[in-house]
């Protein structure tokens, strides 16, 4: 029997710490390869961590609510592997040599594999602090759970050229879950990703090639976690006589604060406003809701606003860019990853719809619905919030007319959509009640000058005022 340690992995791009929200296992529990053992919250999202080996939980090194640095051991597991001194020693001796020969480029770190030894500077391991948090209920000593008989090793699978025998296939948690749902053994999948990583496309290809499709096995799914973990908004009990309450700033709220300060004092913001008549767009929304071809899809003004933004970007492609400070270059993007600001219990997040420019109205509706549902459930992944180009924030849902939004870092512009209200409006020479709204566009003045920003905003308004331009300008 051996004790194996599982370290806090880098679940995002270069994140340095994560807070343990919930443990799904306790000392003495049996765990299997790929089973989710805890949920952690990074600066970007809440992520479930699967354990990469079988065994019995020996100890939990940190309690729920503790913020842990990437690379620290968070759980130890007693495995049924027999001691093998010679091979183990050889592996240990080979590791430094392999690290020296590895290229300098940072290798992607996958959840469940810990932190690459060669990619980060390791801090000296301390003797006492790690066990300071008890394995359970403040007891530092490991829980002496009866060790069940070691599970029999699975029969070796046929060797695949891209997956050397004896090595665990590299894949991210969503890909592992997809493979499990489809009944595909990752060891039999030929990886095409960088560094031999199995991608979603590889799994789908393997499933398509299977002779007998296998239905997803509900029983194979680990015990489901609660739909949402309560956000650390306020202490459980507050003294009614207290004049102040201090709330720790961490997780999503912490990184949002840092990002907003960085953006506000790095990118020179300019904000322009336009108020206009959207009555025709509101009528079109009702017509599309009654269209049988769009039955089952969520049709609302935000969908047509998103489509109007995409049409305006096509007419003004230079707005879709980013600023490379190191290279002193403007990077024009030939794709649109459209961000949608979402308020969640954990704070503001901005997931984005990848390649929104290439989607039909129906596909855009499906993507918007999925994005909102995932954000509401607190399951937005870090990948869903990366590489955005332009963002929409809908402040109108709160009855607000307009605002001066701050750019999402790395993006060129953000559009604030105000409340749509019936107002007296001059239409065809007469004052009539019309649906009116105000848009506010903030943009990076290094990338977008006044003329370009004004034309872009005017085009968005023009499409929404005369929605037939969704066709004529496309």
Short mmCIF file of C-alpha atoms in Angstrom, two decimals:
data_model
loop_
_atom_site.label_atom_id
_atom_site.label_comp_id
_atom_site.label_asym_id
_atom_site.label_seq_id
_atom_site.Cartn_x
_atom_site.Cartn_y
_atom_site.Cartn_z
CA UNK A 1 0.00 0.00 0.00
CA UNK A 2 1.22 3.49 -0.81
CA UNK A 3 0.04 7.01 -0.01
CA UNK A 4 -0.40 9.21 -3.07
CA UNK A 5 -0.85 12.96 -2.89
CA UNK A 6 -3.06 15.14 -5.06
CA UNK A 7 -2.01 18.77 -5.45
CA UNK A 8 -4.08 21.83 -6.20
CA UNK A 9 -3.80 22.12 -10.00
CA UNK A 10 -3.73 25.25 -12.12
CA UNK A 11 -7.34 25.00 -13.29
CA UNK A 12 -7.12 28.21 -15.32
CA UNK A 13 -4.48 30.04 -17.29
CA UNK A 14 -1.74 30.89 -14.81
CA UNK A 15 -3.94 31.16 -11.71
CA UNK A 16 -2.00 30.99 -8.45
CA UNK A 17 -4.64 29.99 -5.89
CA UNK A 18 -8.14 28.61 -5.40
CA UNK A 19 -10.61 28.36 -2.54
CA UNK A 20 -11.98 24.97 -1.54
CA UNK A 21 -15.76 25.38 -1.61
CA UNK A 22 -16.89 21.84 -0.80
CA UNK A 23 -15.47 18.39 -0.21
CA UNK A 24 -17.48 15.52 -1.71
CA UNK A 25 -15.45 12.85 0.10
CA UNK A 26 -14.22 12.23 3.64
CA UNK A 27 -11.35 10.17 5.07
CA UNK A 28 -12.15 6.49 4.68
CA UNK A 29 -14.20 6.93 1.50
CA UNK A 30 -13.28 4.87 -1.53
CA UNK A 31 -12.54 6.92 -4.66
CA UNK A 32 -12.07 5.90 -8.26
CA UNK A 33 -10.05 7.35 -11.10
CA UNK A 34 -11.90 10.40 -12.46
CA UNK A 35 -14.26 10.80 -9.49
CA UNK A 36 -14.92 14.41 -8.46
CA UNK A 37 -13.61 14.89 -4.91
CA UNK A 38 -14.09 18.61 -4.36
CA UNK A 39 -15.27 21.89 -5.83
CA UNK A 40 -12.95 24.88 -5.83
CA UNK A 41 -13.45 28.51 -6.77
CA UNK A 42 -10.71 30.27 -8.64
CA UNK A 43 -10.54 33.91 -9.59
CA UNK A 44 -12.53 33.01 -12.69
CA UNK A 45 -15.03 30.26 -11.92
CA UNK A 46 -16.10 27.35 -9.76
CA UNK A 47 -14.50 24.09 -10.93
CA UNK A 48 -14.91 20.47 -9.84
CA UNK A 49 -11.67 18.52 -9.38
CA UNK A 50 -11.48 14.80 -10.23
CA UNK A 51 -8.93 12.53 -8.55
CA UNK A 52 -6.56 10.82 -11.03
CA UNK A 53 -6.22 7.48 -9.24
CA UNK A 54 -8.11 4.80 -7.27
CA UNK A 55 -7.87 4.22 -3.55
CA UNK A 56 -9.16 5.16 -0.10
CA UNK A 57 -9.08 8.76 1.15
CA UNK A 58 -6.33 8.99 3.75
CA UNK A 59 -6.63 12.66 4.76
CA UNK A 60 -8.07 16.01 3.67
CA UNK A 61 -5.33 18.59 4.15
CA UNK A 62 -7.51 21.71 4.07
CA UNK A 63 -10.98 22.57 5.30
CA UNK A 64 -13.78 24.07 3.22
CA UNK A 65 -13.41 27.82 2.81
CA UNK A 66 -9.60 27.69 2.81
CA UNK A 67 -7.66 29.40 0.02
CA UNK A 68 -4.87 27.14 -1.20
CA UNK A 69 -1.89 27.96 -3.42
CA UNK A 70 -1.51 26.04 -6.67
CA UNK A 71 0.90 23.16 -6.11
CA UNK A 72 -0.02 22.47 -2.48
CA UNK A 73 -1.20 18.99 -1.53
CA UNK A 74 -4.93 19.07 -0.73
CA UNK A 75 -5.76 15.37 -0.31
CA UNK A 76 -3.86 12.11 0.22
CA UNK A 77 -5.13 8.74 -0.94
CA UNK A 78 -4.08 5.25 0.11
CA UNK A 79 -3.80 3.20 -3.05
CA UNK A 80 -3.59 -0.52 -3.55
CA UNK A 81 -0.38 -0.29 -5.53
CA UNK A 82 2.39 -2.51 -4.20
CA UNK A 83 5.72 -0.96 -3.35
CA UNK A 84 8.17 -1.25 -6.22
CA UNK A 85 11.45 0.24 -5.01
CA UNK A 86 13.54 -0.26 -8.10
CA UNK A 87 11.17 1.15 -10.72
CA UNK A 88 10.13 3.94 -8.37
CA UNK A 89 13.71 4.94 -7.75
CA UNK A 90 14.42 4.89 -11.45
CA UNK A 91 11.41 7.09 -12.10
CA UNK A 92 12.52 9.58 -9.45
CA UNK A 93 16.02 9.72 -10.87
CA UNK A 94 14.69 10.12 -14.38
CA UNK A 95 12.37 12.98 -13.49
CA UNK A 96 15.05 15.70 -13.03
CA UNK A 97 16.75 14.66 -16.24
CA UNK A 98 13.49 14.84 -18.13
CA UNK A 99 12.82 18.26 -16.66
CA UNK A 100 16.21 19.53 -17.82
CA UNK A 101 15.60 18.29 -21.35
CA UNK A 102 12.03 19.68 -21.51
CA UNK A 103 11.49 22.76 -23.67
CA UNK A 104 11.19 26.12 -21.93
CA UNK A 105 7.63 26.70 -23.17
CA UNK A 106 4.92 26.34 -20.54
CA UNK A 107 3.06 23.05 -20.82
CA UNK A 108 -0.72 23.17 -20.28
CA UNK A 109 -1.63 21.95 -16.83
CA UNK A 110 -4.66 19.69 -16.73
CA UNK A 111 -7.00 19.32 -13.82
CA UNK A 112 -6.16 16.08 -12.03
CA UNK A 113 -2.49 16.07 -12.97
CA UNK A 114 -1.14 18.64 -10.54
CA UNK A 115 1.44 21.22 -11.50
CA UNK A 116 4.25 20.56 -13.92
CA UNK A 117 7.51 20.26 -12.03
CA UNK A 118 9.44 22.10 -14.71
CA UNK A 119 7.02 24.96 -15.31
CA UNK A 120 6.86 26.56 -11.89
CA UNK A 121 9.27 27.56 -9.19
CA UNK A 122 8.67 25.24 -6.27
CA UNK A 123 8.67 26.79 -2.81
CA UNK A 124 10.40 24.75 -0.08
CA UNK A 125 8.04 22.35 1.57
CA UNK A 126 7.45 23.23 5.18
CA UNK A 127 7.23 20.58 7.86
CA UNK A 128 4.32 21.88 9.91
CA UNK A 129 1.93 24.30 8.14
CA UNK A 130 0.27 21.88 5.71
CA UNK A 131 -1.14 19.53 8.36
CA UNK A 132 -2.22 22.57 10.43
CA UNK A 133 -5.68 21.96 9.04
CA UNK A 134 -6.85 18.64 10.33
CA UNK A 135 -7.71 15.66 8.24
CA UNK A 136 -11.14 15.83 9.79
CA UNK A 137 -12.65 17.79 12.68
CA UNK A 138 -9.31 19.20 13.77
CA UNK A 139 -7.56 15.84 14.13
CA UNK A 140 -4.14 16.03 12.59
CA UNK A 141 -3.56 12.30 12.58
CA UNK A 142 -4.74 10.48 9.45
CA UNK A 143 -8.03 8.65 9.83
CA UNK A 144 -7.44 4.97 10.27
CA UNK A 145 -10.06 3.66 7.92
CA UNK A 146 -10.07 -0.05 7.20
CA UNK A 147 -8.40 -0.45 3.86
CA UNK A 148 -10.51 -2.56 1.52
CA UNK A 149 -8.92 -5.11 -0.71
CA UNK A 150 -7.03 -3.44 -3.50
CA UNK A 151 -9.15 -3.26 -6.64
CA UNK A 152 -7.99 -5.62 -9.30
CA UNK A 153 -6.00 -3.91 -11.99
CA UNK A 154 -7.99 -3.58 -15.21
CA UNK A 155 -6.94 -5.69 -18.11
CA UNK A 156 -4.43 -3.87 -20.29
CA UNK A 157 -5.91 -2.25 -23.35
CA UNK A 158 -4.43 -2.59 -26.81
CA UNK A 159 -1.56 -0.22 -27.26
CA UNK A 160 -2.27 2.92 -29.28
CA UNK A 161 0.71 4.65 -30.92
CA UNK A 162 -0.16 8.02 -29.39
CA UNK A 163 -0.73 6.59 -25.89
CA UNK A 164 2.33 4.64 -24.68
CA UNK A 165 1.52 1.63 -22.56
CA UNK A 166 1.34 2.35 -18.85
CA UNK A 167 0.85 6.10 -19.23
CA UNK A 168 -2.36 7.86 -18.20
CA UNK A 169 -4.02 9.65 -21.14
CA UNK A 170 -3.97 13.44 -20.86
CA UNK A 171 -7.38 15.08 -21.06
CA UNK A 172 -9.26 17.92 -19.40
CA UNK A 173 -12.16 17.12 -17.03
CA UNK A 174 -14.94 18.01 -19.52
CA UNK A 175 -13.33 15.69 -22.06
CA UNK A 176 -13.05 12.91 -19.47
CA UNK A 177 -16.72 13.33 -18.59
CA UNK A 178 -17.66 13.28 -22.29
CA UNK A 179 -15.67 10.08 -22.78
CA UNK A 180 -17.31 8.48 -19.73
CA UNK A 181 -20.79 9.51 -20.92
CA UNK A 182 -20.12 8.06 -24.37
CA UNK A 183 -18.56 4.88 -22.97
CA UNK A 184 -15.19 5.61 -24.59
CA UNK A 185 -11.96 4.49 -22.91
CA UNK A 186 -9.53 7.39 -23.18
CA UNK A 187 -6.61 4.98 -23.35
CA UNK A 188 -7.94 3.79 -26.72
CA UNK A 189 -8.30 7.30 -28.17
CA UNK A 190 -5.62 8.70 -30.46
CA UNK A 191 -4.88 12.25 -29.20
CA UNK A 192 -4.45 15.13 -31.63
CA UNK A 193 -4.05 18.00 -29.14
CA UNK A 194 -0.78 19.72 -28.29
CA UNK A 195 1.45 17.60 -26.10
CA UNK A 196 -0.61 14.47 -26.66
CA UNK A 197 -3.78 15.87 -25.06
CA UNK A 198 -7.06 14.15 -25.96
CA UNK A 199 -9.60 16.68 -27.26
CA UNK A 200 -13.40 16.59 -27.49
CA UNK A 201 -13.07 16.02 -31.24
CA UNK A 202 -10.89 12.97 -30.59
CA UNK A 203 -13.54 11.49 -28.30
CA UNK A 204 -16.33 12.15 -30.79
CA UNK A 205 -14.23 10.55 -33.53
CA UNK A 206 -13.66 7.48 -31.38
CA UNK A 207 -17.39 7.26 -30.60
CA UNK A 208 -18.28 7.50 -34.29
CA UNK A 209 -15.82 4.73 -35.10
CA UNK A 210 -17.23 2.40 -32.44
CA UNK A 211 -19.15 -0.55 -33.83
CA UNK A 212 -21.84 -0.52 -31.16
CA UNK A 213 -22.76 2.89 -29.74
CA UNK A 214 -22.99 2.78 -25.98
CA UNK A 215 -25.54 4.80 -24.06
CA UNK A 216 -24.35 7.07 -21.32
CA UNK A 217 -24.41 5.30 -17.94
CA UNK A 218 -26.09 7.44 -15.28
CA UNK A 219 -24.68 5.26 -12.52
CA UNK A 220 -21.15 6.00 -13.67
CA UNK A 221 -21.55 9.65 -12.80
CA UNK A 222 -20.12 10.62 -9.42
CA UNK A 223 -22.54 11.77 -6.76
CA UNK A 224 -23.98 15.01 -7.98
CA UNK A 225 -22.90 18.16 -6.23
CA UNK A 226 -25.43 20.72 -5.07
CA UNK A 227 -26.61 22.92 -7.92
CA UNK A 228 -25.00 25.98 -6.43
CA UNK A 229 -22.73 26.73 -3.52
CA UNK A 230 -23.74 29.67 -1.44
CA UNK A 231 -21.55 32.66 -2.15
CA UNK A 232 -19.57 34.13 0.75
CA UNK A 233 -21.64 37.30 0.67
CA UNK A 234 -22.09 37.83 4.40
CA UNK A 235 -21.45 36.06 7.68
CA UNK A 236 -24.11 33.60 8.80
CA UNK A 237 -25.05 35.72 11.81
CA UNK A 238 -24.69 39.49 12.09
CA UNK A 239 -24.99 41.41 15.33
CA UNK A 240 -27.93 43.78 14.88
CA UNK A 241 -26.09 46.42 16.91
CA UNK A 242 -22.95 46.27 14.78
CA UNK A 243 -22.24 49.46 12.84
CA UNK A 244 -19.99 47.79 10.26
CA UNK A 245 -19.56 44.38 8.69
CA UNK A 246 -16.37 43.30 6.94
CA UNK A 247 -16.63 40.84 4.06
CA UNK A 248 -13.46 39.15 2.73
CA UNK A 249 -12.82 39.98 -0.92
CA UNK A 250 -11.84 36.82 -2.74
CA UNK A 251 -12.64 34.60 -5.69
CA UNK A 252 -14.54 36.11 -8.61
CA UNK A 253 -15.22 39.37 -6.78
CA UNK A 254 -11.52 39.86 -6.07
CA UNK A 255 -10.37 39.29 -9.63
CA UNK A 256 -13.22 41.45 -10.99
CA UNK A 257 -12.10 44.33 -8.77
CA UNK A 258 -8.49 43.95 -9.88
CA UNK A 259 -9.47 43.68 -13.54
CA UNK A 260 -11.71 46.76 -13.42
CA UNK A 261 -9.05 48.88 -11.73
CA UNK A 262 -6.45 47.67 -14.23
CA UNK A 263 -8.73 48.35 -17.18
CA UNK A 264 -9.87 51.78 -16.00
CA UNK A 265 -6.31 53.01 -15.50
CA UNK A 266 -4.72 51.28 -18.50
CA UNK A 267 -7.10 51.71 -21.42
CA UNK A 268 -8.20 55.30 -22.14
CA UNK A 269 -11.99 54.99 -22.04
CA UNK A 270 -14.39 56.99 -24.17
CA UNK A 271 -18.15 56.54 -23.79
CA UNK A 272 -20.77 57.64 -26.32
CA UNK A 273 -24.56 57.47 -26.05
CA UNK A 274 -27.45 57.20 -28.47
CA UNK A 275 -31.20 57.20 -27.78
CA UNK A 276 -33.52 55.89 -30.49
CA UNK A 277 -36.81 54.18 -31.40
CA UNK A 278 -36.81 50.35 -31.24
CA UNK A 279 -40.54 49.82 -31.83
CA UNK A 280 -39.93 47.89 -35.06
CA UNK A 281 -37.45 45.61 -33.29
CA UNK A 282 -39.97 44.89 -30.52
CA UNK A 283 -42.56 43.97 -33.16
CA UNK A 284 -40.04 41.70 -34.87
CA UNK A 285 -39.37 39.94 -31.55
CA UNK A 286 -43.07 39.08 -31.27
CA UNK A 287 -43.19 37.87 -34.88
CA UNK A 288 -40.13 35.64 -34.39
CA UNK A 289 -41.65 34.14 -31.25
CA UNK A 290 -44.60 33.01 -33.38
CA UNK A 291 -42.37 31.60 -36.14
CA UNK A 292 -42.62 27.76 -36.13
CA UNK A 293 -39.04 27.51 -37.42
CA UNK A 294 -37.84 29.09 -34.17
CA UNK A 295 -40.14 27.13 -31.88
CA UNK A 296 -38.49 26.21 -28.59
CA UNK A 297 -35.86 28.95 -28.85
CA UNK A 298 -35.62 31.91 -26.51
CA UNK A 299 -36.36 35.02 -28.57
CA UNK A 300 -35.91 38.37 -26.82
CA UNK A 301 -34.57 41.87 -27.54
CA UNK A 302 -31.07 40.91 -26.33
CA UNK A 303 -30.85 38.32 -29.12
CA UNK A 304 -31.53 40.94 -31.80
CA UNK A 305 -29.20 43.42 -30.11
CA UNK A 306 -26.42 40.81 -30.21
CA UNK A 307 -27.15 40.21 -33.90
CA UNK A 308 -27.09 43.97 -34.54
CA UNK A 309 -23.67 44.23 -32.87
CA UNK A 310 -22.34 41.43 -35.11
CA UNK A 311 -23.68 43.16 -38.23
CA UNK A 312 -22.12 46.47 -37.13
CA UNK A 313 -18.76 44.75 -36.53
CA UNK A 314 -18.90 43.35 -40.04
CA UNK A 315 -19.36 46.89 -41.36
CA UNK A 316 -16.66 48.29 -39.06
CA UNK A 317 -14.13 45.44 -38.64
CA UNK A 318 -11.43 47.64 -37.11
CA UNK A 319 -13.38 47.89 -33.86
CA UNK A 320 -12.79 44.19 -33.26
CA UNK A 321 -9.19 44.43 -32.08
CA UNK A 322 -6.88 44.33 -29.07
CA UNK A 323 -3.81 46.26 -27.94
CA UNK A 324 -0.50 44.40 -27.59
CA UNK A 325 1.50 46.58 -25.21
CA UNK A 326 4.65 44.45 -25.33
CA UNK A 327 4.87 44.41 -29.12
CA UNK A 328 3.30 47.85 -29.54
CA UNK A 329 0.89 46.44 -32.09
CA UNK A 330 -2.84 46.49 -32.75
CA UNK A 331 -4.15 42.95 -33.24
CA UNK A 332 -7.16 42.81 -35.56
CA UNK A 333 -9.45 39.86 -34.79
CA UNK A 334 -11.09 38.07 -37.71
CA UNK A 335 -13.51 36.34 -35.36
CA UNK A 336 -15.96 37.61 -32.77
CA UNK A 337 -16.14 36.04 -29.31
CA UNK A 338 -19.14 37.98 -28.02
CA UNK A 339 -19.11 38.48 -24.25
CA UNK A 340 -22.32 38.71 -22.23
CA UNK A 341 -21.90 40.20 -18.74
CA UNK A 342 -23.72 38.08 -16.16
CA UNK A 343 -24.41 38.82 -12.50
CA UNK A 344 -24.03 35.66 -10.40
CA UNK A 345 -24.06 34.99 -6.64
CA UNK A 346 -20.26 34.89 -6.79
CA UNK A 347 -19.98 38.20 -8.59
CA UNK A 348 -19.83 39.56 -12.13
CA UNK A 349 -18.53 37.23 -14.84
CA UNK A 350 -18.28 37.70 -18.60
CA UNK A 351 -18.51 34.41 -20.49
CA UNK A 352 -18.44 34.72 -24.25
CA UNK A 353 -20.00 33.03 -27.25
CA UNK A 354 -17.16 31.66 -29.34
CA UNK A 355 -17.25 32.54 -33.07
CA UNK A 356 -20.55 34.35 -32.67
CA UNK A 357 -20.06 35.97 -36.09
CA UNK A 358 -20.54 32.60 -37.79
CA UNK A 359 -23.82 31.68 -36.06
CA UNK A 360 -27.32 31.89 -37.45
CA UNK A 361 -30.04 33.59 -35.41
CA UNK A 362 -31.21 30.22 -34.09
CA UNK A 363 -27.69 29.12 -33.16
CA UNK A 364 -27.06 32.46 -31.46
CA UNK A 365 -30.25 32.01 -29.44
CA UNK A 366 -29.17 28.53 -28.32
CA UNK A 367 -25.73 29.80 -27.33
CA UNK A 368 -27.19 32.71 -25.35
CA UNK A 369 -29.57 30.40 -23.48
CA UNK A 370 -26.81 27.92 -22.66
CA UNK A 371 -24.49 30.71 -21.52
CA UNK A 372 -27.11 32.19 -19.17
CA UNK A 373 -28.12 28.82 -17.73
CA UNK A 374 -24.52 27.80 -17.09
CA UNK A 375 -23.73 31.12 -15.41
CA UNK A 376 -26.87 30.92 -13.25
CA UNK A 377 -25.85 27.44 -12.06
CA UNK A 378 -22.33 28.66 -11.25
CA UNK A 379 -20.78 26.19 -13.71
CA UNK A 380 -19.13 28.61 -16.15
CA UNK A 381 -15.63 27.29 -16.93
CA UNK A 382 -12.51 29.47 -17.21
CA UNK A 383 -12.31 28.63 -20.92
CA UNK A 384 -15.76 30.13 -21.45
CA UNK A 385 -14.48 33.50 -20.18
CA UNK A 386 -11.24 33.67 -22.14
CA UNK A 387 -10.42 35.37 -25.44
CA UNK A 388 -13.47 37.63 -25.59
CA UNK A 389 -13.38 40.47 -28.13
CA UNK A 390 -16.43 42.70 -27.46
CA UNK A 391 -18.98 42.57 -24.63
CA UNK A 392 -22.66 43.43 -24.12
CA UNK A 393 -23.97 44.31 -20.65
CA UNK A 394 -27.72 44.56 -20.24
CA UNK A 395 -28.35 47.06 -17.44
CA UNK A 396 -31.90 47.58 -18.71
CA UNK A 397 -33.09 44.44 -16.87
CA UNK A 398 -32.72 46.48 -13.67
CA UNK A 399 -34.76 49.38 -15.06
CA UNK A 400 -31.63 51.48 -15.61
CA UNK A 401 -31.59 53.83 -18.60
CA UNK A 402 -27.86 53.84 -19.29
CA UNK A 403 -24.38 53.83 -17.77
CA UNK A 404 -20.67 54.16 -18.52
CA UNK A 405 -19.42 50.56 -18.58
CA UNK A 406 -15.76 49.69 -18.00
CA UNK A 407 -14.01 47.58 -20.62
CA UNK A 408 -13.41 43.91 -19.97
CA UNK A 409 -9.56 43.70 -19.94
CA UNK A 410 -8.12 42.85 -23.35
CA UNK A 411 -11.24 43.86 -25.25
CA UNK A 412 -11.83 46.90 -27.43
CA UNK A 413 -15.41 47.86 -26.57
CA UNK A 414 -18.40 47.19 -24.33
CA UNK A 415 -22.02 48.07 -25.09
CA UNK A 416 -24.44 48.88 -22.27
CA UNK A 417 -28.10 48.33 -23.17
CA UNK A 418 -30.60 50.46 -21.26
CA UNK A 419 -34.23 49.77 -20.38
CA UNK A 420 -36.71 49.73 -23.26
CA UNK A 421 -39.64 51.98 -22.31
CA UNK A 422 -42.73 53.45 -23.91
CA UNK A 423 -42.08 57.18 -24.32
CA UNK A 424 -43.55 60.06 -26.32
CA UNK A 425 -41.60 60.17 -29.57
CA UNK A 426 -41.93 62.09 -32.81
CA UNK A 427 -42.80 59.53 -35.47
CA UNK A 428 -43.74 60.61 -39.00
CA UNK A 429 -44.32 64.17 -37.83
CA UNK A 430 -46.58 63.24 -34.91
CA UNK A 431 -45.92 62.61 -31.23
CA UNK A 432 -46.76 58.98 -30.49
CA UNK A 433 -45.91 56.44 -27.76
CA UNK A 434 -42.96 54.44 -29.02
CA UNK A 435 -40.53 51.94 -27.53
CA UNK A 436 -37.30 53.85 -26.87
CA UNK A 437 -33.94 52.82 -25.44
CA UNK A 438 -30.45 54.24 -24.90
CA UNK A 439 -27.19 52.49 -25.78
CA UNK A 440 -23.85 53.45 -24.25
CA UNK A 441 -20.64 52.35 -25.96
CA UNK A 442 -17.33 52.50 -24.09
CA UNK A 443 -14.24 51.84 -26.18
CA UNK A 444 -10.45 51.88 -25.95
CA UNK A 445 -9.33 55.14 -27.56
CA UNK A 446 -5.96 53.61 -28.43
CA UNK A 447 -7.77 51.26 -30.80
CA UNK A 448 -10.90 53.15 -31.78
CA UNK A 449 -10.97 56.83 -32.58
CA UNK A 450 -14.05 59.00 -32.27
CA UNK A 451 -15.17 58.62 -35.87
CA UNK A 452 -14.94 54.81 -35.90
CA UNK A 453 -16.63 54.51 -32.50
CA UNK A 454 -19.43 56.82 -33.55
CA UNK A 455 -20.05 54.97 -36.83
CA UNK A 456 -20.08 51.63 -35.01
CA UNK A 457 -22.60 52.81 -32.41
CA UNK A 458 -24.76 54.52 -35.06
CA UNK A 459 -24.82 51.31 -37.12
CA UNK A 460 -26.01 49.26 -34.13
CA UNK A 461 -28.81 51.76 -33.52
CA UNK A 462 -29.71 51.87 -37.20
CA UNK A 463 -30.12 48.09 -37.36
CA UNK A 464 -32.35 48.09 -34.28
CA UNK A 465 -34.38 51.04 -35.53
CA UNK A 466 -34.83 49.43 -38.95
CA UNK A 467 -34.35 45.67 -38.39
CA UNK A 468 -34.65 44.91 -42.12
CA UNK A 469 -30.97 45.93 -42.18
CA UNK A 470 -30.21 42.64 -40.48
CA UNK A 471 -30.76 41.31 -44.00
CA UNK A 472 -29.68 44.18 -46.26
CA UNK A 473 -26.42 44.78 -44.37
CA UNK A 474 -25.59 41.11 -43.94
#
